[in-house]
Structures are given as C-alpha cells and as structure tokens.
Coordinates of C-alpha atoms in Angstrom, one line a residue:
M1 CA -26.1 -34.7 8.5
A2 CA -22.8 -37.4 9.0
A3 CA -20.9 -36.5 11.8
G4 CA -18.2 -33.5 11.5
D5 CA -20.7 -32.0 8.8
R6 CA -19.7 -28.6 10.0
I7 CA -21.0 -27.3 6.9
S8 CA -24.0 -29.1 5.9
A9 CA -25.0 -26.8 8.9
L10 CA -24.5 -23.9 7.8
P11 CA -27.6 -21.9 6.2
N12 CA -28.5 -21.8 2.4
D13 CA -27.4 -17.7 2.4
V14 CA -24.0 -18.8 3.7
L15 CA -23.2 -21.4 1.6
Q16 CA -24.2 -19.8 -1.5
H17 CA -22.3 -16.6 -0.5
V18 CA -19.4 -19.6 -0.8
L19 CA -19.5 -20.7 -3.2
S20 CA -20.2 -17.5 -5.2
F21 CA -16.6 -16.6 -5.2
A22 CA -15.5 -21.2 -6.6
P23 CA -14.9 -21.2 -10.4
A24 CA -18.0 -22.8 -12.4
R25 CA -17.3 -26.6 -12.6
E26 CA -16.5 -26.5 -8.8
A27 CA -19.9 -24.7 -7.8
A28 CA -21.6 -27.2 -9.9
A29 CA -19.7 -30.1 -8.8
T30 CA -21.2 -29.3 -4.7
A31 CA -24.8 -31.4 -7.0
I32 CA -23.2 -34.7 -6.3
L33 CA -23.5 -34.0 -2.6
S34 CA -27.3 -34.3 -2.2
R35 CA -29.9 -33.6 -2.8
R36 CA -30.9 -30.4 -1.0
W37 CA -27.1 -29.1 -2.7
R38 CA -28.5 -29.9 -5.7
S39 CA -29.6 -25.8 -6.1
V40 CA -27.4 -23.6 -3.6
W41 CA -25.1 -23.7 -6.9
R42 CA -27.0 -21.6 -8.6
R43 CA -29.2 -19.4 -6.3
T44 CA -26.2 -18.0 -5.8
G45 CA -26.6 -15.2 -8.3
A46 CA -22.8 -15.6 -9.1
I47 CA -20.9 -18.2 -11.6
I48 CA -17.4 -17.3 -12.0
L49 CA -16.1 -19.0 -16.6
D50 CA -12.0 -19.4 -15.8
S51 CA -10.4 -20.4 -18.8
K52 CA -6.8 -21.3 -17.5
P53 CA -7.2 -24.6 -16.2
Y54 CA -8.5 -26.0 -19.5
K55 CA -5.7 -25.0 -20.9
H56 CA -3.7 -27.8 -20.2
A57 CA -5.0 -29.1 -23.1
Q58 CA -3.4 -26.5 -25.9
R59 CA -0.6 -28.6 -27.1
E60 CA 0.0 -26.2 -30.3
I61 CA 1.5 -23.6 -29.2
G62 CA 1.4 -20.6 -32.1
Y63 CA -2.1 -22.3 -33.8
Y64 CA -5.2 -22.4 -33.0
S65 CA -6.1 -26.0 -31.3
P66 CA -9.5 -26.7 -30.1
A67 CA -8.6 -27.2 -26.8
F68 CA -11.6 -24.1 -25.2
D69 CA -14.1 -26.0 -27.5
T70 CA -14.5 -27.5 -23.5
F71 CA -14.7 -25.2 -22.5
F72 CA -16.8 -22.6 -23.7
R73 CA -19.4 -26.0 -24.0
D74 CA -18.8 -26.3 -20.0
A75 CA -19.6 -22.5 -19.5
H76 CA -23.2 -22.1 -21.6
A77 CA -24.5 -25.3 -19.4
A78 CA -24.1 -23.7 -16.8
L79 CA -25.1 -20.0 -17.9
A80 CA -28.0 -22.4 -19.0
A81 CA -28.5 -23.5 -16.1
F82 CA -29.3 -19.9 -14.4
R83 CA -32.2 -19.8 -16.7
R84 CA -34.7 -20.7 -14.7
P85 CA -33.5 -20.8 -11.2
R86 CA -35.8 -22.4 -9.2
G87 CA -36.3 -19.9 -5.9
G88 CA -33.0 -17.8 -7.1
S89 CA -33.7 -14.2 -8.0
G90 CA -31.1 -14.8 -12.0
L91 CA -27.1 -14.4 -12.5
K92 CA -26.5 -10.9 -11.3
R93 CA -22.6 -11.7 -11.4
L94 CA -20.0 -13.1 -14.2
T95 CA -16.8 -13.6 -14.0
L96 CA -14.1 -14.7 -16.9
A97 CA -11.2 -15.3 -16.3
L98 CA -9.9 -15.2 -20.0
E99 CA -7.1 -16.9 -21.7
E100 CA -6.3 -16.2 -24.8
G101 CA -6.7 -18.7 -27.2
T102 CA -10.2 -18.4 -26.5
Y103 CA -11.0 -15.0 -28.4
H104 CA -8.1 -15.7 -30.9
L105 CA -7.7 -18.2 -33.6
S106 CA -4.0 -18.1 -33.5
R107 CA -1.3 -17.1 -30.1
S108 CA 0.5 -14.2 -30.5
S109 CA 4.9 -14.4 -29.3
W110 CA 7.2 -12.7 -30.6
Y111 CA 8.0 -14.5 -33.9
N112 CA 4.4 -14.0 -34.8
K113 CA 4.2 -11.0 -37.2
D114 CA 0.7 -11.5 -38.0
P115 CA -0.2 -7.9 -36.5
E116 CA -4.2 -8.7 -36.8
P117 CA -5.1 -12.4 -36.0
E118 CA -8.2 -13.2 -36.4
K119 CA -10.5 -13.2 -33.7
D120 CA -13.1 -15.6 -32.4
S121 CA -17.0 -14.4 -31.9
R122 CA -17.2 -17.6 -28.5
V123 CA -16.7 -15.0 -25.7
H124 CA -19.1 -12.7 -27.0
D125 CA -22.2 -15.1 -27.1
L126 CA -21.6 -15.8 -23.7
L127 CA -22.3 -12.4 -23.3
D128 CA -25.9 -13.0 -25.8
D129 CA -26.5 -16.1 -24.0
P130 CA -30.5 -14.8 -22.4
A131 CA -28.8 -15.6 -18.9
V132 CA -27.2 -12.6 -18.9
A133 CA -29.4 -10.6 -19.8
R134 CA -30.4 -8.9 -16.6
L135 CA -26.4 -9.0 -15.0
E136 CA -25.3 -6.3 -12.7
E137 CA -22.4 -7.0 -12.5
L138 CA -19.6 -8.1 -15.2
I139 CA -15.7 -8.1 -14.8
V140 CA -13.1 -9.7 -17.5
S141 CA -10.0 -10.5 -17.0
C142 CA -7.2 -11.4 -19.6
E143 CA -4.5 -13.4 -19.5
N144 CA -1.1 -10.5 -20.1
S145 CA -0.1 -11.8 -24.0
Y146 CA 1.3 -9.7 -26.4
H147 CA -0.5 -6.7 -27.3
R148 CA -3.3 -8.4 -28.0
R149 CA -6.5 -8.7 -25.8
Y150 CA -10.7 -9.0 -25.7
A151 CA -12.3 -6.0 -26.9
P152 CA -16.0 -6.2 -24.9
P153 CA -18.6 -5.7 -27.5
L154 CA -19.7 -2.4 -24.6
H155 CA -22.2 -0.7 -27.4
S156 CA -24.1 -3.9 -27.7
L157 CA -24.6 -5.5 -24.5
P158 CA -27.9 -6.9 -23.9
C159 CA -26.5 -6.4 -20.1
A160 CA -25.7 -2.8 -20.7
A161 CA -29.7 -1.4 -19.1
T162 CA -29.0 -3.2 -15.7
L163 CA -25.1 -3.0 -14.8
R164 CA -23.6 -1.7 -12.1
V165 CA -20.5 -1.8 -12.2
L166 CA -18.0 -3.4 -14.9
E167 CA -14.3 -4.1 -14.4
L168 CA -12.4 -4.8 -17.4
T169 CA -8.5 -6.3 -16.5
R170 CA -5.6 -6.3 -20.0
C171 CA -9.2 -5.6 -22.5
N172 CA -9.2 -2.9 -25.4
L173 CA -11.6 -0.9 -25.3
E174 CA -13.4 -0.1 -30.0
Q175 CA -15.1 1.1 -31.4
P176 CA -17.9 0.1 -32.6
S177 CA -16.8 -2.4 -36.2
H178 CA -19.1 -1.1 -38.3
P179 CA -21.3 2.3 -38.5
G180 CA -25.0 0.8 -37.2
G181 CA -22.6 0.0 -33.9
G182 CA -24.9 1.3 -32.3
A183 CA -24.1 3.9 -29.2
M184 CA -23.2 3.0 -25.4
S185 CA -25.6 3.4 -22.6
F186 CA -25.4 2.3 -19.3
P187 CA -28.2 4.3 -17.4
H188 CA -27.3 2.4 -14.2
L189 CA -23.8 1.7 -13.9
T190 CA -21.8 3.5 -10.9
D191 CA -18.8 1.9 -10.8
L192 CA -16.7 1.6 -13.2
T193 CA -12.5 -0.4 -13.0
L194 CA -10.1 -1.0 -15.6
R195 CA -6.1 -1.8 -15.7
N196 CA -3.7 -2.0 -18.0
C197 CA -6.9 -0.8 -20.6
Y198 CA -6.3 -0.5 -24.3
F199 CA -7.8 2.6 -26.0
L200 CA -8.2 4.9 -29.1
E201 CA -8.4 8.4 -27.5
G202 CA -11.8 9.1 -26.8
C203 CA -12.7 5.8 -26.1
L204 CA -12.3 6.0 -22.3
Q205 CA -14.6 9.7 -22.4
A206 CA -17.2 8.2 -24.2
T207 CA -17.4 4.9 -21.8
I208 CA -17.8 7.3 -18.9
D209 CA -20.8 9.5 -21.0
A210 CA -22.3 7.2 -20.9
A211 CA -22.0 5.7 -17.0
P212 CA -25.2 9.4 -16.5
A213 CA -24.8 7.2 -12.7
L214 CA -21.4 6.8 -12.7
A215 CA -19.9 7.6 -9.2
N216 CA -17.1 5.5 -8.4
L217 CA -13.3 5.0 -10.7
A218 CA -10.7 3.5 -11.0
L219 CA -7.5 3.0 -13.7
A220 CA -4.6 1.8 -12.9
N221 CA -2.0 1.7 -16.6
V222 CA -4.4 2.6 -18.6
H223 CA -2.7 3.7 -22.2
Q224 CA -4.6 5.1 -25.0
R225 CA -3.1 6.3 -29.3
A226 CA -4.2 8.5 -30.8
P227 CA -6.4 7.8 -34.5
E228 CA -3.6 7.0 -37.1
P229 CA -4.0 8.5 -40.3
A230 CA -5.4 6.7 -43.9
G231 CA -3.8 4.0 -44.7
S232 CA -1.1 4.1 -41.1
T233 CA -0.1 1.1 -39.6
K234 CA 1.4 2.6 -36.9
K235 CA 0.2 1.9 -33.4
D236 CA 2.1 3.5 -31.2
F237 CA 0.5 3.7 -27.5
Y238 CA 0.9 5.7 -24.4
M239 CA 0.1 7.2 -21.5
L240 CA -0.6 10.6 -21.7
P241 CA -1.7 12.8 -21.8
F242 CA -4.9 11.8 -19.4
R243 CA -8.3 13.7 -19.5
V244 CA -11.1 13.1 -17.5
R245 CA -14.6 14.6 -17.4
S246 CA -17.4 13.2 -15.2
P247 CA -19.9 15.1 -13.4
T248 CA -21.1 12.2 -11.4
V249 CA -18.3 10.6 -10.0
T250 CA -16.9 11.0 -6.5
S251 CA -14.0 8.4 -5.5
L252 CA -11.3 8.7 -8.0
A253 CA -8.3 5.9 -8.0
V254 CA -5.4 6.6 -11.1
T255 CA -2.7 4.5 -11.0
Q256 CA 0.2 6.0 -13.8
T257 CA 3.5 2.7 -12.9
Y258 CA 4.2 1.3 -15.6
V259 CA 5.0 2.1 -19.4
E260 CA 5.3 -0.3 -22.3
D261 CA 8.8 1.2 -24.0
E262 CA 10.3 4.2 -24.6
K263 CA 8.3 4.9 -28.0
E264 CA 5.4 5.5 -25.0
L265 CA 7.8 7.5 -23.0
E266 CA 8.4 10.3 -25.8
A267 CA 4.7 10.4 -26.6
S268 CA 4.1 10.5 -23.8
S269 CA 6.7 14.1 -22.9
S270 CA 6.1 15.5 -26.7
N271 CA 1.9 14.7 -26.2
G272 CA 2.9 17.0 -22.7
G273 CA 3.0 14.5 -20.2
R274 CA -0.7 15.8 -17.0
I275 CA -3.8 14.2 -16.1
E276 CA -6.4 16.8 -16.5
L277 CA -9.4 16.3 -13.8
D278 CA -13.1 17.6 -14.6
M279 CA -15.5 16.1 -11.9
P280 CA -17.3 19.1 -9.6
S281 CA -18.6 16.5 -7.3
L282 CA -15.3 14.8 -6.4
R283 CA -15.0 13.5 -2.7
F284 CA -11.9 11.0 -2.5
F285 CA -9.0 11.2 -4.6
R286 CA -5.8 8.4 -5.0
Y287 CA -2.8 8.7 -6.9
Y288 CA 0.0 6.1 -7.2
G289 CA 2.5 7.0 -9.3
F290 CA 5.0 9.3 -10.9
R291 CA 5.7 12.1 -10.7
I292 CA 3.6 14.4 -13.6
K293 CA 1.2 17.4 -14.0
L294 CA -2.3 17.1 -11.9
A295 CA -4.5 19.4 -12.6
L296 CA -8.0 19.8 -11.1
T297 CA -9.8 22.2 -13.8
S298 CA -13.6 23.3 -12.3
P299 CA -13.8 23.7 -8.5
T300 CA -13.7 20.6 -6.6
P301 CA -15.4 22.2 -2.7
G302 CA -16.7 18.8 -1.4
L303 CA -13.6 16.6 -1.3
A304 CA -12.9 15.5 1.9
R305 CA -9.7 11.9 1.5
V306 CA -6.9 12.4 -0.6
D307 CA -4.2 9.9 -1.2
L308 CA -1.4 10.8 -3.7
N309 CA 1.6 8.5 -3.3
V310 CA 4.5 9.5 -6.0
T311 CA 6.9 7.2 -5.0
A312 CA 6.6 4.7 -7.7
S313 CA 10.5 4.1 -9.1
R314 CA 11.8 4.6 -13.1
Q315 CA 11.7 1.6 -14.9
R316 CA 13.9 2.7 -17.6
V317 CA 17.0 4.5 -17.7
R318 CA 15.7 7.3 -19.4
W319 CA 13.2 9.3 -18.4
D320 CA 11.7 11.8 -20.8
L321 CA 8.7 12.9 -18.5
K322 CA 10.0 15.7 -16.5
Y323 CA 9.3 15.3 -13.0
E324 CA 6.6 17.6 -11.1
P325 CA 7.9 19.6 -8.2
P326 CA 5.3 17.4 -4.8
S327 CA 4.1 21.9 -3.8
R328 CA 3.1 22.2 -7.5
I329 CA 1.1 18.5 -7.2
L330 CA -0.9 19.8 -3.8
A331 CA -1.3 22.8 -4.9
N332 CA -4.8 21.1 -6.5
F333 CA -6.3 20.1 -3.1
S334 CA -5.7 22.8 -1.5
S335 CA -9.3 22.8 0.2
T336 CA -8.9 19.2 1.6
R337 CA -9.9 17.6 4.5
A338 CA -7.9 15.5 4.9
L339 CA -4.8 14.3 3.5
K340 CA -2.3 10.9 2.5
L341 CA 1.2 11.9 1.5
R342 CA 3.7 9.9 0.5
L343 CA 7.4 11.2 -0.9
G344 CA 10.4 9.5 -2.1
Y345 CA 12.3 12.3 0.6
I346 CA 10.4 15.5 2.9
E347 CA 13.1 17.2 1.4
D348 CA 11.3 17.4 -1.8
L349 CA 8.3 19.4 -0.6
I350 CA 10.9 22.3 -0.1
A351 CA 12.7 21.8 -4.1
A352 CA 14.8 25.0 -4.7
D353 CA 13.3 27.2 -7.2
E354 CA 10.6 25.8 -7.0
V355 CA 6.7 27.5 -5.8
P356 CA 6.2 27.4 -2.1
L357 CA 3.8 25.5 -0.8
T358 CA -0.1 26.0 -0.8
A359 CA -2.0 26.2 2.7
F360 CA -5.1 24.1 3.5
P361 CA -6.8 25.5 5.6
N362 CA -9.4 23.6 6.0
L363 CA -7.4 20.3 6.3
K364 CA -8.0 18.3 10.0
L365 CA -5.9 15.2 8.9
L366 CA -2.7 15.4 7.5
E367 CA -0.8 12.1 7.4
L368 CA 2.7 11.5 5.8
D369 CA 5.0 8.5 5.3
A370 CA 8.2 9.7 3.9
K371 CA 12.7 9.3 4.4
Y372 CA 14.8 12.3 5.3
Q373 CA 18.2 12.5 4.6
Y374 CA 20.7 12.4 8.2
M375 CA 22.5 15.5 8.3
N376 CA 20.6 17.4 6.2
G377 CA 19.4 21.9 6.0
N378 CA 16.3 21.3 4.9
T379 CA 14.3 18.0 6.6
A380 CA 13.2 20.2 9.8
V381 CA 12.5 23.6 7.1
A382 CA 9.9 20.5 5.1
M383 CA 8.0 19.6 8.9
A384 CA 8.4 23.3 9.8
T385 CA 6.6 24.3 5.9
L386 CA 4.1 21.3 6.1
L387 CA 2.9 22.6 10.1
R388 CA 2.8 25.8 9.3
S389 CA 0.8 25.1 6.0
C390 CA -1.9 23.4 8.3
P391 CA -3.2 25.7 10.8
A392 CA -7.2 23.8 11.7
M393 CA -4.9 20.5 11.8
S394 CA -6.6 18.9 14.5
E395 CA -4.3 15.2 13.9
L396 CA -1.0 14.7 12.8
R397 CA 0.2 11.2 11.5
L398 CA 4.4 10.3 10.6
R399 CA 5.9 8.0 9.5
L400 CA 9.4 9.3 9.3
N401 CA 12.6 7.1 9.0
M402 CA 16.2 8.0 7.0
R403 CA 18.0 7.1 4.3
W404 CA 20.9 5.3 4.5
D405 CA 24.0 7.1 4.8
Y406 CA 27.6 5.4 4.8
D407 CA 29.0 8.5 6.9
H408 CA 26.6 7.2 9.7
E409 CA 26.7 4.0 9.1
R410 CA 30.3 4.7 9.6
K411 CA 30.3 6.7 12.1
Y412 CA 28.6 3.7 14.3
E413 CA 30.9 1.1 12.7
N414 CA 33.4 2.2 15.0
H415 CA 32.2 2.0 18.1
V416 CA 34.0 -0.9 20.2
G417 CA 33.1 -4.1 20.5
G418 CA 30.0 -3.8 17.5
S419 CA 26.2 -3.9 19.0
F420 CA 26.7 -5.9 21.9
G421 CA 29.8 -3.3 23.5
E422 CA 26.8 -0.9 23.0
A423 CA 25.0 -2.5 25.1
M424 CA 27.5 -3.1 27.7
D425 CA 27.8 1.7 28.2
R426 CA 24.3 1.4 27.9
F427 CA 23.5 -0.8 31.0
E428 CA 27.5 0.0 32.9
S429 CA 25.4 3.8 32.6
L430 CA 22.1 2.6 33.7
G431 CA 23.8 0.8 37.0
S432 CA 25.8 4.1 38.2
M433 CA 23.2 6.2 39.2
S434 CA 19.7 5.6 41.5
S435 CA 17.0 4.8 40.8
A436 CA 15.4 8.8 42.4
H437 CA 17.4 10.2 38.9
R438 CA 17.3 7.4 36.2
D439 CA 15.0 8.8 34.2
A440 CA 16.2 12.7 34.5
V441 CA 19.6 11.7 33.4
Q442 CA 18.0 9.8 30.3
I443 CA 15.7 12.8 29.2
G444 CA 18.9 14.8 28.8
G445 CA 20.7 14.9 25.3
V446 CA 17.9 15.9 23.9
S447 CA 19.1 18.4 20.8
E448 CA 17.0 20.8 20.0
L449 CA 15.7 21.7 16.5
P450 CA 16.7 24.2 13.9
D451 CA 15.5 28.0 13.5
A452 CA 13.3 27.0 11.3
F453 CA 10.4 25.3 14.2
T454 CA 12.2 29.0 17.1
N455 CA 9.1 31.2 15.5
N456 CA 6.1 29.4 17.7
G457 CA 3.7 31.6 16.7
A458 CA 4.1 30.8 12.9
F459 CA 2.2 27.7 13.5
S460 CA -1.1 28.5 14.2
C461 CA -1.9 24.8 14.4
L462 CA 0.5 24.3 17.9
Q463 CA -1.8 27.6 19.4
R464 CA -5.1 25.7 18.3
S465 CA -6.1 23.1 16.7
L466 CA -3.4 19.4 17.1
R467 CA -4.9 17.2 19.7
K468 CA -3.5 13.8 18.4
V469 CA 0.0 12.5 17.5
T470 CA 1.3 9.4 15.5
L471 CA 4.6 9.1 15.8
Q472 CA 6.6 5.5 13.7
F473 CA 10.1 5.9 13.0
K474 CA 12.9 3.0 13.6
A475 CA 15.5 5.3 16.2
K476 CA 19.4 5.0 14.4
E477 CA 20.2 7.4 17.2
A478 CA 19.0 8.9 20.7
N479 CA 19.5 12.4 19.3
C480 CA 18.5 11.9 15.6
F481 CA 15.5 14.5 14.1
Q482 CA 12.9 11.7 14.7
V483 CA 13.5 12.1 18.7
Q484 CA 14.1 16.1 18.4
L485 CA 10.7 16.0 16.2
A486 CA 8.7 14.5 19.2
K487 CA 10.3 16.8 21.8
F488 CA 9.0 19.8 20.6
L489 CA 5.3 18.8 19.2
V490 CA 5.4 17.9 23.1
E491 CA 6.3 20.9 24.8
N492 CA 4.4 24.1 22.0
A493 CA 1.4 21.8 21.0
M494 CA -1.1 23.6 23.7
V495 CA -4.0 21.5 23.3
L496 CA -2.5 18.3 22.7
E497 CA -4.1 15.7 23.9
E498 CA -2.7 12.4 23.6
M499 CA 0.2 11.1 21.6
H500 CA 1.8 7.8 20.0
V501 CA 4.8 6.6 19.5
D502 CA 6.7 3.9 18.3
D503 CA 10.8 4.7 18.0
G504 CA 11.7 0.9 17.2
I505 CA 14.1 1.1 20.3
R506 CA 14.1 -2.6 22.2
F507 CA 16.2 -0.9 24.7
W508 CA 13.4 0.0 27.3
P509 CA 14.5 2.8 29.1
D510 CA 15.8 4.4 25.6
R511 CA 12.1 4.6 24.7
L512 CA 10.8 8.0 24.4
F513 CA 7.7 6.3 25.1
H514 CA 8.9 7.2 29.1
K515 CA 10.3 11.0 27.8
L516 CA 7.4 12.8 26.5
A517 CA 5.6 13.4 29.9
R518 CA 8.3 14.9 31.6
W519 CA 9.5 16.3 28.3
R520 CA 5.8 18.1 28.9
A521 CA 6.1 18.3 31.9
D522 CA 9.4 20.7 32.8
A523 CA 8.8 22.9 29.9
F524 CA 5.0 23.8 31.1
C525 CA 6.1 24.6 34.0
K526 CA 9.9 26.8 32.7
R527 CA 7.0 28.5 30.7
N528 CA 4.8 29.4 33.9
L529 CA 1.3 28.1 32.1
Q530 CA -0.9 27.0 34.1
L531 CA -3.4 24.8 31.3
P532 CA -4.8 21.4 33.4
D533 CA -6.6 19.9 30.6
T534 CA -3.7 19.7 28.1
A535 CA -1.0 19.5 30.8
T536 CA -2.8 17.3 32.6
G537 CA -4.6 15.1 30.4
F538 CA -2.0 14.5 27.8
Q539 CA -1.9 10.7 27.3
V540 CA 1.0 8.8 25.5
Y541 CA 0.2 5.4 24.2
Q542 CA 3.2 2.9 23.4
L543 CA 2.8 1.2 19.1
P544 CA 3.3 -1.5 18.8
S545 CA 6.5 -2.1 17.1
T546 CA 5.4 -2.5 13.3
V547 CA 8.4 -0.3 11.9
V548 CA 9.7 -1.9 9.0
D549 CA 13.2 -0.2 7.6
P550 CA 12.4 1.8 4.5
E551 CA 15.4 0.2 2.8
Q552 CA 13.5 -3.8 3.1
E553 CA 10.5 -2.5 1.7
R554 CA 10.9 -1.3 -1.2
S555 CA 8.7 -3.6 -3.3
L556 CA 6.2 -4.0 -0.5
Y557 CA 4.5 -1.3 -0.7
Y558 CA 1.5 -0.4 -2.9
S559 CA 1.0 -3.3 -5.4
F560 CA -0.8 -3.3 -8.3
D561 CA -1.1 -5.4 -11.4

C-alpha cells in the first residue's frame, strides 16, 4: 500500500458500498488500480447506467443520431460483468438515467409536430438482460422532455418476481400494446415511488393491485387522463380526481404542486377535484400541495402520524379548483396521534362560514408552522380553537411568525434614530435600574391574550397533559402575540415540565428565555397553587437561533422535482 493511500486500507464491504453510488463507467474504471480492485465494483450488487455523459456526442438536435450507441454498448458490457459475479450475489439494484434519445428515435421540441415519435427498444433490451433477472431495486429517471417519456414494460419485466423497490421519474405507465401482453405481477414489491409520471386512468390502480405486499407508496405530481374515444387525438391530462385503493399500504406520501397548463386545471375542476384514499392499514400520511379535497373512505385505526403542508402557491393566474378550508381537510385525520401542520395563516383554521375544527382525542404531538396577521382578532381565536381540539396533547411545537404588514413597518420606521436609537434607549433604561429590580421591570409590559383564552377550564390539555412546549419565532416587538401566548402557557399549563424557546432577539435582557420561569412562579403564587412537581421542576431551554424570517424563505421549504 502506497504511503498516504487511506482508501485502499478500507475493508472491501465499505469500498463496495461507496462504488455502488458511482456511475458504471467510473466504477468499472477502478479495476485498473490494482489486482484487488478488479472485482470490487462487481461485488457491489448495484450499478448506475447514466446516459447523460454520452449526450455531448449528439450533434443533430431534432433527428436521430447514433450518439447513444456507445452508451448501450458500455451498458451491456457493464451488465455482462454481473452475470458471473466472483464472490458476489449478483446485481440487486439498477439505476437508469435516460436522455430522450435513448428511448425515442427523434427528439421532441416545440416545432416537432410528430405526436408519436418512433420508439427505440434498446432500453427494453437492457431490462431483458440476464444480469437483471433477479433485480430487487429498479430506479428509472428520464429527461424532462416535451411530453415524451419512457414507458417501462411493467407487464413483462423479467425481474418482476423479485423486485422489492420500484422508483420511476418522468415516465409513462401504459397498458400492454397487444392483448397477450400479460398481467402485471409484483409479488414482493414493498416500495413504489412515482414522480411526474403520466398514465391512463386505471393504470395506477392496476399497478398497485399487482403488488399485494406494497407497504410504502409515494406519488409526486402524477397526471392521468381518461380513455379517449376511438379516432380521437385529444390527450389532455389532469391531476384530479385521484383515487387510490390498497389494503396493505402503511405509508403514503402525496405531492400536488405542479400543473401542466390551463387545460389540466379545467379538467381537474370539471371532474370534481378530489383525492380519495381507501387504505385501512395506513399509519403515516404526508401531503404537500394545494388546499384540495381529501377524503379517507375507510377507517384508519392505526393512523399514527399525519404531515400536512397546504402552502403550495398558485402557478397560474387562473385557478379553477376551489380551495378547501383546512378544517375540512383535518376532519379526515381526527384519529391520528401526531400531527405536523403547515398553513399559510393560522387564521385559516376558523375561516368564516366553514365547518368547525374537529377534535383530536388521541393526539399527543402537535407541530404547527404558520404565519399570523398583524392586529387580527382571529389569531387568538384560531389558537384557542386548536388547543381546545387537542384534549390529550402532551407536546406542542409552534413556529409562528408575523406576516409583513405595512402599518407595522411604518410604526417602527418612525423611531428617532432608527435601530441604533432603539438600542440606545434599551441601554439607558438598563443603566437606570439597580440589578435587584432589573428583571422585575423587564418582565412587565406584556398584555393578556383576548377573551378567547380567558376560559382556562375549556383547555383540557393545559389542565392534565401538556408537558413540553417548543416555541420558535422572530419577535418584532416586545408585546407581540407569540410573547403573550408564551406567557399564557407557562401561567396556565398545570403539568408543564419544560419549555424550549427561540424568539430571535439578540439583545440579551429582552430575551423571552429570562422571563418565563418568573411569570410561572408569580402566577402560581397569586393563585396559591402548591404544585412542587411542576412549579419547582419547570425548566426553560434556549434554542439555537435558527429562525428565518418567513418572507425570506418562501422558496426554501419543501423542494420537489
């Protein structure tokens, strides 16, 4: 071993794991390093066939070019190395990254009027290779082309009997081209992921029905279309209604953040935009997208965690789908034990003339990420409604920030001396008080919450179960809603044991961290409460300052392809 060659000192299983993430050409090239390396890449059990590095050789854009002949020749040579593995167990994971020229003999473009380009069968030949016969994981990702995607032969995959994981990105799901194409069957498939895929109505359900062991399903921006009448050339895709049925799926993730054009919006609206789920074994559900209708058509007694993000913004000027109120969406998940909720505004929970917020009798953990509107009377009402709906909640995580407001900004822009003058005022006020009275003066000046919070007996969780609170926000004034809420919680949560806070304030004496314990002790003293297990054991923790102003993070939350 050469001096300084630490990679060669690694055991073979570690090297194999590293090489399993490298494209086939790079992985195979390691064979020239030494005799030991000759067979290491073959024992990884995984191979990545990426056609993108071969794309530069294609010169004739819009017409067939033999540029990808080298790719297919190299791909078959790489697969041949796995047919007789030395000391390995054969190929288990195959990743195909396909440019359009690998599966179509002509490239699509805005000026190419050919609706059905001639298909190239060489990708099918790769999937028919004997080395792929006992594949366990298949990942296919296609170029983001102009409505022309690869359609994997799901009805005739040689590896269908052993496949456990199937992941398709920008592909088409199609029925067999001839009646004898056979039925799909994936007896061992447990994980299915579809991203930006297109299919004829019914094909998705047929694929799910063909996987009796399916447990994890992820659908991101999938599009479907109804069968067109004979002789019709109209092929408009739409994203809703969306119906999925599976008795075995325990984890489901759905993303609906992208639409093709106005036609898709109109089709979704005219078909009654709605997602219907018939999954009695569901334990985890995650949704990110527009506020659309969600319906669970069968009971889900094992539902343990729900993650809802309904903050997707409009992509078009027109939006024909009517937004569903969050309270109606949440009504489907009343049995969950953990809820992570991200809203545009917390006031949306009590939108006028809508259904009341459902109760969550089993909920133990609530995590809310939302903005609130400045000087809006519904802010406190919405928070009170949410607390009343969670009678058994033991942990509350809040990430609240105020929406930018013109009046609020004007109010603080007029401060003499700006931010520097404000800092000097704070410094002078601290210097004028003795250390013995400094904290007593600083904890004052926080208003009580409105009447929505005055009836403490209505909050069952505050009386019996709430033990931990995490509050993150960026304070823009000392008497903001978040500070008022924190004061209310520490004064009224009887069994509260710990509170984690980050108010985004850099001026040390103004930090909420230094005031909470004092507020709690004073409140209990005034009411003559003798609760040593909570009053004396209560702890406050300062979180690292990680809060980002919500106006600066609009495009940073949830990244999807």
